[in-house]
Tab-separated table of C-alpha atoms in Angstrom:
chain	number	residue	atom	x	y	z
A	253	UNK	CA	10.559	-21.477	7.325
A	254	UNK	CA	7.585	-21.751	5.448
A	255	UNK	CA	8.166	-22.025	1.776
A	256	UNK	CA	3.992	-20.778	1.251
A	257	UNK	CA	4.816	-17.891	3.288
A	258	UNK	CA	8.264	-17.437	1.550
A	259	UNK	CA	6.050	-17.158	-1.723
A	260	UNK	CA	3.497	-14.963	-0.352
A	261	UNK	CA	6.197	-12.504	1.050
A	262	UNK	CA	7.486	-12.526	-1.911
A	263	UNK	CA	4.341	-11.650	-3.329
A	264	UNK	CA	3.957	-8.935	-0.890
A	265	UNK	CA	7.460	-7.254	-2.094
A	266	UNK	CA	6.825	-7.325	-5.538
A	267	UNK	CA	3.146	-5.851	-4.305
A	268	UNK	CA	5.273	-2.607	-2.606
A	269	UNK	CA	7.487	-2.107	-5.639
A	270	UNK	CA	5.090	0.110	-7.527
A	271	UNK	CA	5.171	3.666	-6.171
A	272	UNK	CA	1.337	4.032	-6.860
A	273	UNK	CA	0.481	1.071	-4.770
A	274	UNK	CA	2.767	2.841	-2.300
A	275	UNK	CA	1.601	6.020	-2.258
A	276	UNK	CA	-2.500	4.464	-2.013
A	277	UNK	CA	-1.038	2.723	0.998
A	278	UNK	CA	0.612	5.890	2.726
A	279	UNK	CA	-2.717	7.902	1.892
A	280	UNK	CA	-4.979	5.404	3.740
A	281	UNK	CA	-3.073	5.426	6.746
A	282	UNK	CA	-5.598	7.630	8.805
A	283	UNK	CA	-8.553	7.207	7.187
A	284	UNK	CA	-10.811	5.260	4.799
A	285	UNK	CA	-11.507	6.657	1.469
A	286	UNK	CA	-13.275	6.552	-1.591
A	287	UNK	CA	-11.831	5.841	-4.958
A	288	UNK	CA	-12.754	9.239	-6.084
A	289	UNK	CA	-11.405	10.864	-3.651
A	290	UNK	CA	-8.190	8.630	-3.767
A	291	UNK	CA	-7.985	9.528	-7.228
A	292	UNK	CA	-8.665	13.180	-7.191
A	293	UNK	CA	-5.754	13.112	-4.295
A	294	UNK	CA	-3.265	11.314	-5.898
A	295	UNK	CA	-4.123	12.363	-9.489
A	296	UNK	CA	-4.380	9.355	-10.785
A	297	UNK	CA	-7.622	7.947	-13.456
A	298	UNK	CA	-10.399	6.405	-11.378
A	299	UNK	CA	-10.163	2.981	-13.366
A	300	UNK	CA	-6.345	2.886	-12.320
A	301	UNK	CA	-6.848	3.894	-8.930
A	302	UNK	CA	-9.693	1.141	-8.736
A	303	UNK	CA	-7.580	-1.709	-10.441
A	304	UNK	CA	-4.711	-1.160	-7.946
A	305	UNK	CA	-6.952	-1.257	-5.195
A	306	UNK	CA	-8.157	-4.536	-6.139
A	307	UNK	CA	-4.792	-5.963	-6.285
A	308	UNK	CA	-3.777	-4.502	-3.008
A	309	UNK	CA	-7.220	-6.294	-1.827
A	310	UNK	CA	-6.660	-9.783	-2.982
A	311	UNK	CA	-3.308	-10.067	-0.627
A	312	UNK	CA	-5.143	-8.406	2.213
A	313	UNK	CA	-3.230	-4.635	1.976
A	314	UNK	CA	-6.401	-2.603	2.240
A	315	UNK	CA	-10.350	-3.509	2.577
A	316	UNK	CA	-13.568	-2.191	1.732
A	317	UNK	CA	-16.603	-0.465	3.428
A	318	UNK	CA	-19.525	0.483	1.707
A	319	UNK	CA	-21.846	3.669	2.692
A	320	UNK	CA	-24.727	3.980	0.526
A	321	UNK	CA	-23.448	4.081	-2.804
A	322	UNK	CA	-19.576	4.455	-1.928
A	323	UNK	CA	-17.458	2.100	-1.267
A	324	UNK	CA	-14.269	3.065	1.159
A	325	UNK	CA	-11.254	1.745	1.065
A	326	UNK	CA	-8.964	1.444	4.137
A	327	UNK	CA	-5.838	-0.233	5.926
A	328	UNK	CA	-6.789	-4.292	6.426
A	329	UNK	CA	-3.281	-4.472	8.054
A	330	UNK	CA	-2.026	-1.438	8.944
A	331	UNK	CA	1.542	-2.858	10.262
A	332	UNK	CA	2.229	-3.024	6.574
A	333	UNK	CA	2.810	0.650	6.985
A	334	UNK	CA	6.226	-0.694	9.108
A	335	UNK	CA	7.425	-2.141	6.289
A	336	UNK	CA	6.717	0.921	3.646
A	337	UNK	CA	8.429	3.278	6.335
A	338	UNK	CA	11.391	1.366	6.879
A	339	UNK	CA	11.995	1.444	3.194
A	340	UNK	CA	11.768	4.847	3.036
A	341	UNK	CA	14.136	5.125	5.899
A	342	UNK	CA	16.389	3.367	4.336
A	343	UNK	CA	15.933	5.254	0.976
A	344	UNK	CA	16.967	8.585	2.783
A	345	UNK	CA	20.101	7.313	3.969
A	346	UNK	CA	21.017	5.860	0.146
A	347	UNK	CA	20.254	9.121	-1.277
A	348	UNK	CA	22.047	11.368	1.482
A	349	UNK	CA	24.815	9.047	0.742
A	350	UNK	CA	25.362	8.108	4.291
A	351	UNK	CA	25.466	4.948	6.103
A	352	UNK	CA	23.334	3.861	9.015
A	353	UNK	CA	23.518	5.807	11.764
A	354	UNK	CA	24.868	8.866	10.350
């Protein structure tokens, strides 16, 4: 395998493991929106919201749109969504205490 994409991956996974980065991720799902409105949603400062989304930008997670003034975030790769729902699949089955398939 590719030890660049091994790094990158890795990159990606350390990426997921913040639970605000997460949750901007799960919001965007349907539709592209501003940071104010990502903010005001998730109750989080604007200048936090907006430094997260520029991580999440530089490794290709979301991308931008811009309407007039606004600029609009939104999925660039929406299968990453597969990977933040397994997780969480996973995370229900450690906290029920049960194993797979159970």
């Amino acid at each position: 395998m590719n030890i660049d994409y091994l790094k990158e991956a890795s990159q990606i996974f350390k990426l997921l493991s913040n639970e605000t980065r997460l949750k901007m991720l799960v919001t965007l799902e349907n539709k592209a929106i501003s940071v104010n409105e990502l903010s005001a949603r998730l109750n989080i400062e604007q200048s936090a919201v907006s430094h997260q989304l520029s991580i999440l930008k530089k490794h290709q997670l979301v991308d931008t749109n811009r309407v007039g003034k606004l600029i609009y975030y939104r999925l660039d790769d929406p299968h990453i969504l597969d990977i933040v729902n397994e997780a969480v699949q996973h995370s229900s089955h450690v906290i029920r205490g049960k194993k797979h398939g159970e």
